[in-house]
PDB file of C-alpha atoms in Angstrom:
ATOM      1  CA  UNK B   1     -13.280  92.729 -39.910  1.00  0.00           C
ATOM      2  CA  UNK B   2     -14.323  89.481 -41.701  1.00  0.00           C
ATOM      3  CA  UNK B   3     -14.482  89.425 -45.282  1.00  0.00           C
ATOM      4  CA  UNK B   4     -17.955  89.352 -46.481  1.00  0.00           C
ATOM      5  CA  UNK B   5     -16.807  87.499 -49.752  1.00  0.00           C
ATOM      6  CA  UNK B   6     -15.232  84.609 -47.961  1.00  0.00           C
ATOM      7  CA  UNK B   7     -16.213  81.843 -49.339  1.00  0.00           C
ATOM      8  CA  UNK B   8     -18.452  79.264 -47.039  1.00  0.00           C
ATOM      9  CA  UNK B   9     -17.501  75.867 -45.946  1.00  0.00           C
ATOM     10  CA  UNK B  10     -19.235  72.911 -46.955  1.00  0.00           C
ATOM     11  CA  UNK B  11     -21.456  72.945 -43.598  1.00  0.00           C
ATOM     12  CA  UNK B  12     -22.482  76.384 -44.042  1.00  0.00           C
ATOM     13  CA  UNK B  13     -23.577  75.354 -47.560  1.00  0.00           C
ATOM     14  CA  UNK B  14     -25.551  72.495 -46.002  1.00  0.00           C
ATOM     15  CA  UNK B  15     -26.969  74.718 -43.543  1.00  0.00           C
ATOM     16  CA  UNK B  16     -28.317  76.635 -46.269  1.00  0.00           C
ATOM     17  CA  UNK B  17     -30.650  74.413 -48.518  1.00  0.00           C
ATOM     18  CA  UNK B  18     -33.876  74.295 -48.316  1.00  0.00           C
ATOM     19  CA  UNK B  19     -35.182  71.152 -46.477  1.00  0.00           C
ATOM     20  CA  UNK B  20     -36.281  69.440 -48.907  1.00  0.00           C
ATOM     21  CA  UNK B  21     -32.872  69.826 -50.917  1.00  0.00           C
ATOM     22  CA  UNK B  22     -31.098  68.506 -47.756  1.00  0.00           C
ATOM     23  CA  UNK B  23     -33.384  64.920 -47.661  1.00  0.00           C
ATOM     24  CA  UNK B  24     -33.122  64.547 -51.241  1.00  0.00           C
ATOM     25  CA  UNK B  25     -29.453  64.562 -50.505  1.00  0.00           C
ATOM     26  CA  UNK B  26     -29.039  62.435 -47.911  1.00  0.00           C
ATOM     27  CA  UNK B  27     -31.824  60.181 -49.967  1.00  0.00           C
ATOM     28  CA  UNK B  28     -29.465  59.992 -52.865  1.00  0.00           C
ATOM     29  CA  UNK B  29     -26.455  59.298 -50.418  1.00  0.00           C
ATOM     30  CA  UNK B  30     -28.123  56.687 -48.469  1.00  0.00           C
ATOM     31  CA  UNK B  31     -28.964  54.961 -51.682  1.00  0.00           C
ATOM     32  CA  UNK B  32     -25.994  55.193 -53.072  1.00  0.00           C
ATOM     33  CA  UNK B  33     -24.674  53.368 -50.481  1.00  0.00           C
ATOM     34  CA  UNK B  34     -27.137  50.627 -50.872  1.00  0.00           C
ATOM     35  CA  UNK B  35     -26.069  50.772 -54.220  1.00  0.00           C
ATOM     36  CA  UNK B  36     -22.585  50.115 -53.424  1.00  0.00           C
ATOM     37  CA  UNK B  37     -22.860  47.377 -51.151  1.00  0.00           C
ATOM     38  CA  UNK B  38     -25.202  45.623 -53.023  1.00  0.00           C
ATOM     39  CA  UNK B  39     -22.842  45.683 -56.108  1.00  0.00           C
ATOM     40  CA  UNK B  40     -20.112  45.170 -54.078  1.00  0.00           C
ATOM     41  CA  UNK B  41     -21.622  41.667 -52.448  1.00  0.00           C
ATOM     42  CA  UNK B  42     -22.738  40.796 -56.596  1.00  0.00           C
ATOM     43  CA  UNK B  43     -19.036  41.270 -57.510  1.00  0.00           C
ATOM     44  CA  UNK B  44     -17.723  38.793 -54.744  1.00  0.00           C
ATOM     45  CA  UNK B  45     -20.852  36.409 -55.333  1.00  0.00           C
ATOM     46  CA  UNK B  46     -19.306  34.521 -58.043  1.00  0.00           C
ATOM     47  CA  UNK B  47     -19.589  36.264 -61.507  1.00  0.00           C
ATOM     48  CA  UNK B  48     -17.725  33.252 -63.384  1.00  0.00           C
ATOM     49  CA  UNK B  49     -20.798  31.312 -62.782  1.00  0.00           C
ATOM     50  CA  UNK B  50     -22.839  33.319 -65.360  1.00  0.00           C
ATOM     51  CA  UNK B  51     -20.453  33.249 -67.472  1.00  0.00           C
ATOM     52  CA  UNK B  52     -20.329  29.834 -67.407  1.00  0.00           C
ATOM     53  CA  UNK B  53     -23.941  29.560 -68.434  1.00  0.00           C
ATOM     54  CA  UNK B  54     -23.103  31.043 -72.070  1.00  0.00           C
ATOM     55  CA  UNK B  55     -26.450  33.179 -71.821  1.00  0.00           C
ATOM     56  CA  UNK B  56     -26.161  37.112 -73.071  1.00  0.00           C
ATOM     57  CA  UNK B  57     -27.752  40.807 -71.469  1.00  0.00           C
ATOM     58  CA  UNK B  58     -31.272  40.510 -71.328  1.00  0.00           C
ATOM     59  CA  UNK B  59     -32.581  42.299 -74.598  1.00  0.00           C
ATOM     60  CA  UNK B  60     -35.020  44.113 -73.002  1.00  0.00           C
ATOM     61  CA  UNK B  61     -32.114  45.851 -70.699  1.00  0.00           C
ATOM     62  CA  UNK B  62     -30.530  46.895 -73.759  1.00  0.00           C
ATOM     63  CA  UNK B  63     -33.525  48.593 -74.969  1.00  0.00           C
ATOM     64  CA  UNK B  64     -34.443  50.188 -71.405  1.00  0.00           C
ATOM     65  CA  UNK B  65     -31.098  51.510 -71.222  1.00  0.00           C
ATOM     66  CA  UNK B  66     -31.623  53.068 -73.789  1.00  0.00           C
ATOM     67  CA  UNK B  67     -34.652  54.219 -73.781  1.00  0.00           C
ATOM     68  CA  UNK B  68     -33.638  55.526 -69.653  1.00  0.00           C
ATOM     69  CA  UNK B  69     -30.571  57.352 -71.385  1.00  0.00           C
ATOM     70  CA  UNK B  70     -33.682  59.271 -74.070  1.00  0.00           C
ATOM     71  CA  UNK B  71     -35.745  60.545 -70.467  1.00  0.00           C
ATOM     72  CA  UNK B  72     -31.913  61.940 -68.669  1.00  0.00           C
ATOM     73  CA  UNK B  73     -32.064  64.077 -71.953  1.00  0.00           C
ATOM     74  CA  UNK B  74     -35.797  64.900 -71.824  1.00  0.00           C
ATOM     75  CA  UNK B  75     -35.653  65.712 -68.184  1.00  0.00           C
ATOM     76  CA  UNK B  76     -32.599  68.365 -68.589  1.00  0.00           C
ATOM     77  CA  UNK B  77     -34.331  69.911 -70.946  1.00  0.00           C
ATOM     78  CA  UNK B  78     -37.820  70.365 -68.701  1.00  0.00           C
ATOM     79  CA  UNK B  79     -35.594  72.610 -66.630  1.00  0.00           C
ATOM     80  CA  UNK B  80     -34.221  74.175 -69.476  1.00  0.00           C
ATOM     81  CA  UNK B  81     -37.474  75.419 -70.773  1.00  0.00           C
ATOM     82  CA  UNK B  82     -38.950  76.312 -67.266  1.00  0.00           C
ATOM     83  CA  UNK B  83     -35.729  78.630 -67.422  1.00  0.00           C
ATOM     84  CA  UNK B  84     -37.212  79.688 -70.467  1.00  0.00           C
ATOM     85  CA  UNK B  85     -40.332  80.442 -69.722  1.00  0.00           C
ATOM     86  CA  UNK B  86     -41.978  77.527 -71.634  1.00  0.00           C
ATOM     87  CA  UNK B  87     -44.471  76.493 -69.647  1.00  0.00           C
ATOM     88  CA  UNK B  88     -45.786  74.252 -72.547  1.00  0.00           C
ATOM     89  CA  UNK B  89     -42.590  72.192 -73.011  1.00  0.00           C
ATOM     90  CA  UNK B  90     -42.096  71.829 -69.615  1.00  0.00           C
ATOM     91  CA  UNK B  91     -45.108  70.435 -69.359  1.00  0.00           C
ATOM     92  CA  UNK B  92     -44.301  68.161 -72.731  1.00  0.00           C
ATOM     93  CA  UNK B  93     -40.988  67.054 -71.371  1.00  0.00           C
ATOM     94  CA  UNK B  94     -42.030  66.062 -68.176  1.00  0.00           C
ATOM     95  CA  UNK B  95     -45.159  63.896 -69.585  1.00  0.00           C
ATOM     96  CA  UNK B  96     -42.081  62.363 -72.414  1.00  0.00           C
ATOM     97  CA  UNK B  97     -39.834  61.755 -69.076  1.00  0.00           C
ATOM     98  CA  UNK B  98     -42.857  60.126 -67.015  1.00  0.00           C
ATOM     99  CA  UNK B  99     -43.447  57.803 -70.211  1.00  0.00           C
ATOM    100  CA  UNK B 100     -40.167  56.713 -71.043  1.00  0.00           C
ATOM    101  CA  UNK B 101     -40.170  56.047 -67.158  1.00  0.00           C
ATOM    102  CA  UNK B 102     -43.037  53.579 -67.264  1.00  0.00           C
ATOM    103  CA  UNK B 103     -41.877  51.982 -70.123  1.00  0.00           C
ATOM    104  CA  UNK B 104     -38.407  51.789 -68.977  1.00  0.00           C
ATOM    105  CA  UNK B 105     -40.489  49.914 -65.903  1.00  0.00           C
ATOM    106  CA  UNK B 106     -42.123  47.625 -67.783  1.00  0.00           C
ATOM    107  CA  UNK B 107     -39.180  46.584 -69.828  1.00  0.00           C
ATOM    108  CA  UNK B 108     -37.346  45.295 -66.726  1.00  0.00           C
ATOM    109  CA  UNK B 109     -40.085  43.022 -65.700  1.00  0.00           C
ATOM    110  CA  UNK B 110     -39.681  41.625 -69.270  1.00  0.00           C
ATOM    111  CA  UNK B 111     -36.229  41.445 -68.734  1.00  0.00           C
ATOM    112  CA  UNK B 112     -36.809  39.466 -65.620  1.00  0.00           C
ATOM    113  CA  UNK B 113     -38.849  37.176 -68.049  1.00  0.00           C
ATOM    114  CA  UNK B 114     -35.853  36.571 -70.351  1.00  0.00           C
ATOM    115  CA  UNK B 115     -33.740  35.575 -67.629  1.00  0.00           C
ATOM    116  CA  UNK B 116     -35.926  32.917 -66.359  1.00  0.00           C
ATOM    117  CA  UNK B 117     -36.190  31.575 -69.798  1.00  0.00           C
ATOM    118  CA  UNK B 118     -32.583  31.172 -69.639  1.00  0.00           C
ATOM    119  CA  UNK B 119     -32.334  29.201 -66.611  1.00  0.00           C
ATOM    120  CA  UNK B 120     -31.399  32.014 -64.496  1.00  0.00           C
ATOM    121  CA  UNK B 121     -34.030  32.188 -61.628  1.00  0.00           C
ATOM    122  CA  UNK B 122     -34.246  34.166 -58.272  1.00  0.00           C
ATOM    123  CA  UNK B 123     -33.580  31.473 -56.200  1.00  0.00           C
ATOM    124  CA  UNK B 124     -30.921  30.131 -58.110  1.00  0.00           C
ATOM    125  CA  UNK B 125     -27.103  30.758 -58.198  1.00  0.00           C
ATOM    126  CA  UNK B 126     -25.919  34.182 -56.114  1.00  0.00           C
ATOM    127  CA  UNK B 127     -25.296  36.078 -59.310  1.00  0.00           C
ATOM    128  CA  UNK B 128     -28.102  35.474 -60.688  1.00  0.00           C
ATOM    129  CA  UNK B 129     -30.404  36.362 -57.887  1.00  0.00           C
ATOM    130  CA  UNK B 130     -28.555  40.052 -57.488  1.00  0.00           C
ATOM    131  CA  UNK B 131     -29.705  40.602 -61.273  1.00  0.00           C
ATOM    132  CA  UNK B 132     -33.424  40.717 -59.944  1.00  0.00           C
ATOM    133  CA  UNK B 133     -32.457  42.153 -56.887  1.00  0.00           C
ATOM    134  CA  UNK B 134     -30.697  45.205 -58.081  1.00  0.00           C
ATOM    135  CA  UNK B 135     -32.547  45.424 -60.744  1.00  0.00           C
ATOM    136  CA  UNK B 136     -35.719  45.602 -58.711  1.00  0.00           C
ATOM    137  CA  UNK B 137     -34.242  47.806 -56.426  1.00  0.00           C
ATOM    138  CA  UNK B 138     -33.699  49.826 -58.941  1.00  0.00           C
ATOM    139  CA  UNK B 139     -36.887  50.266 -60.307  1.00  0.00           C
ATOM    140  CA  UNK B 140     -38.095  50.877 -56.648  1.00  0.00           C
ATOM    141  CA  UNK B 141     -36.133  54.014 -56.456  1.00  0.00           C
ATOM    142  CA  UNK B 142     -37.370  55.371 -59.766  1.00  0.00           C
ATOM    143  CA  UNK B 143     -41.321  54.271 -59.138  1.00  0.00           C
ATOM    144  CA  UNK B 144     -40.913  56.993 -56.339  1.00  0.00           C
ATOM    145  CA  UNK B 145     -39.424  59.961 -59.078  1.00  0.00           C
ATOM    146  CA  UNK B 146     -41.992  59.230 -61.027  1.00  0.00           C
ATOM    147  CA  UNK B 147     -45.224  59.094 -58.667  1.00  0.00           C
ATOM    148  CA  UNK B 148     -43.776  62.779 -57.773  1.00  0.00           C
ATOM    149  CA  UNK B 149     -43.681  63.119 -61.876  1.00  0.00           C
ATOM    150  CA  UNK B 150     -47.367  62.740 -61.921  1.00  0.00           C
ATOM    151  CA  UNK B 151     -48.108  65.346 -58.883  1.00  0.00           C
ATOM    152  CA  UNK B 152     -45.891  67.684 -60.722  1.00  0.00           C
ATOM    153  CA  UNK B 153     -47.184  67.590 -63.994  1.00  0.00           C
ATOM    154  CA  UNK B 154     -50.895  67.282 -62.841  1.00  0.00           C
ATOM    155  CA  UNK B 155     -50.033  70.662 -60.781  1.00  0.00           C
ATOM    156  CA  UNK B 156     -48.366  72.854 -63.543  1.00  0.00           C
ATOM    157  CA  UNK B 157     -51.562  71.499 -65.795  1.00  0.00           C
ATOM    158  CA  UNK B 158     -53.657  73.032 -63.487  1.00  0.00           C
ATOM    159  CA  UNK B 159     -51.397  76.131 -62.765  1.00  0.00           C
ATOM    160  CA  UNK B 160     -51.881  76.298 -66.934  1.00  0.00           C
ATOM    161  CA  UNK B 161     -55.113  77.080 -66.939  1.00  0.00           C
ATOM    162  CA  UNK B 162     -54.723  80.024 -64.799  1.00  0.00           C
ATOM    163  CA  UNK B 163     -52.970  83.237 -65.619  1.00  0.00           C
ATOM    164  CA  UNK B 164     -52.286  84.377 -61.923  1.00  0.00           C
ATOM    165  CA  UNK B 165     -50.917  80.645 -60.743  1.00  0.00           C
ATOM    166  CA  UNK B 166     -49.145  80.858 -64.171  1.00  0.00           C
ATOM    167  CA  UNK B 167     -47.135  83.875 -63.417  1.00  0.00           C
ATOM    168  CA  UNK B 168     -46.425  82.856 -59.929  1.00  0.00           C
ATOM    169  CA  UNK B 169     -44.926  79.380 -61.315  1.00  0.00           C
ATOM    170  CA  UNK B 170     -42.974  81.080 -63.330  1.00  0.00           C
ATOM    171  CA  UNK B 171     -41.847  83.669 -60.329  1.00  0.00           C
ATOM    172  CA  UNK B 172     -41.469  81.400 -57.591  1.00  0.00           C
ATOM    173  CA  UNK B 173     -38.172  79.829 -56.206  1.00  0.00           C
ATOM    174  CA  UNK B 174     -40.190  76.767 -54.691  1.00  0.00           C
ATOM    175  CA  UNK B 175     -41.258  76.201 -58.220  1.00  0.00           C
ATOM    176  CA  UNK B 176     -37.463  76.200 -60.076  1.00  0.00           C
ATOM    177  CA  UNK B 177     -36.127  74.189 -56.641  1.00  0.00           C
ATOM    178  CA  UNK B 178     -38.495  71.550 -57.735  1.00  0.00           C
ATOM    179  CA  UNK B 179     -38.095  71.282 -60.690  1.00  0.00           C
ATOM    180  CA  UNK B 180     -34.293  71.149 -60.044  1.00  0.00           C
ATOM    181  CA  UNK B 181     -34.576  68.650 -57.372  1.00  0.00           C
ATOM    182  CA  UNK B 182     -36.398  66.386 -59.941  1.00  0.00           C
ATOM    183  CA  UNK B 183     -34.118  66.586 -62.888  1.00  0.00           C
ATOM    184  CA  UNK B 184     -31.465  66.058 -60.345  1.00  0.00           C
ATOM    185  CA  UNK B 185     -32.566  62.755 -58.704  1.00  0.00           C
ATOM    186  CA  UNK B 186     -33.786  60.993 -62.315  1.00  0.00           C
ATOM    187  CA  UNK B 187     -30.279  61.644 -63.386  1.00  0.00           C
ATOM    188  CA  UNK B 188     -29.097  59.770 -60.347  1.00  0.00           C
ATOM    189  CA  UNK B 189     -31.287  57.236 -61.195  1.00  0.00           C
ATOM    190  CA  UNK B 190     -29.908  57.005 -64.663  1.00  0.00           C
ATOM    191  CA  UNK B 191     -26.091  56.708 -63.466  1.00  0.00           C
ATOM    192  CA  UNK B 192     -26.515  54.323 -61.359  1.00  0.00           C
ATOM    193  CA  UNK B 193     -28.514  52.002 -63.977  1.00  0.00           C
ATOM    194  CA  UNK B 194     -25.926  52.645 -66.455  1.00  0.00           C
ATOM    195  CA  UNK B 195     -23.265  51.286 -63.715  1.00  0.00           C
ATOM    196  CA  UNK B 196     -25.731  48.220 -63.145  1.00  0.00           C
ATOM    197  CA  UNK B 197     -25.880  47.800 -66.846  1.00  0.00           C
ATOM    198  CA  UNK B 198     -22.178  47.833 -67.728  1.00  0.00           C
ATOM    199  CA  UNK B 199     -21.670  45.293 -64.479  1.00  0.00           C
ATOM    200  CA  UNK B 200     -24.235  43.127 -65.992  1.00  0.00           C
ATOM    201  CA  UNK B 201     -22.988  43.357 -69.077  1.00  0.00           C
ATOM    202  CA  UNK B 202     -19.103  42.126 -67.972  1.00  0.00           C
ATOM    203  CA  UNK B 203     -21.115  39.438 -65.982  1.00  0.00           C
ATOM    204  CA  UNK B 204     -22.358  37.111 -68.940  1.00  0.00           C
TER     205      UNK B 204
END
């Protein structure tokens, strides 16, 4: 007779998620495998030639790094307090995570600004261009976490406002996978900005 306690393989865990868990996964895979090549082409394109240019990071990356680093935190804690039962700072984190998010957004394209001004354009030397391309591919990824931001938190606002649809957010495991899968892929997000940060960073 089989032990019932036997642990499962990593297929049978696979097997197991929920759908929507599975295509976030492969999602995340596939892009960090974009990722990779991408950063792996920027590496071999020739960083000496920034460096070369005696420019510095973008100021406006610094402050969206941070400021991307302030919504990982705010998003943990979202699925902290729907753990909790605090429907109301759920709600507060994930408008606080959505914001930082768009400002974050808006930053870069500033960012791109800076670079320009220093003579580093698109369609000018390989380094240079894989700034605004992973940069922008970047963004890309996250515009997509946070349009599903904005479904969320419009419908736990409306879920607020009704004691039944309450008590059922609170109950149901579709609810907390959500949730989960949300905090989960804006964390992703983060890492891999803070990798594109540091490579920019060793670049200039």
């Amino acid at each position: 007779m089989s032990n019932v306690n036997e642990p499962k393989t990593w297929f049978q865990k696979l097997e197991s998620l929920h759908p929507y868990e599975t295509l976030l996964y492969l999602g995340m895979i596939g892009s960090g495998l974009i990722f990779l090549f991408m950063v792996a082409a920027f590496l071999f394109s020739g960083l000496d030639q920034l460096e070369g240019m005696n420019q510095r990071i973008p100021i406006s990356f610094m402050i969206s790094t941070f400021l991307l680093v302030i919504s990982g935190y705010t998003a943990t804690r979202m699925r902290i307090f729907y753990q909790e039962e605090r429907t109301e700072k759920v709600l507060q984190s994930l408008r606080n995570t959505l914001f930082l998010g768009l400002v974050f957004t808006g930053l870069q394209f500033t960012g791109w600004l800076e670079l320009q001004s220093m003579g580093i354009n698109f369609k000018g030397i390989p380094s240079g261009s894989f700034l605004y391309v992973l940069s922008g591919i970047h963004i890309f990824h996250l515009l997509g976490a946070m349009i599903f931001a904005v479904i969320l938190w419009v419908q736990l606002q409306k879920n607020q406002e009704d004691s039944i649809k309450h008590l059922i957010l609170l109950t149901n495991p579709y609810e907390k996978m959500r949730i989960r899968l949300f905090t989960v892929y804006w964390q992703f997000m983060d890492a891999i900005w803070l990798i594109l940060f540091m490579l920019f960073v060793l670049s200039f």
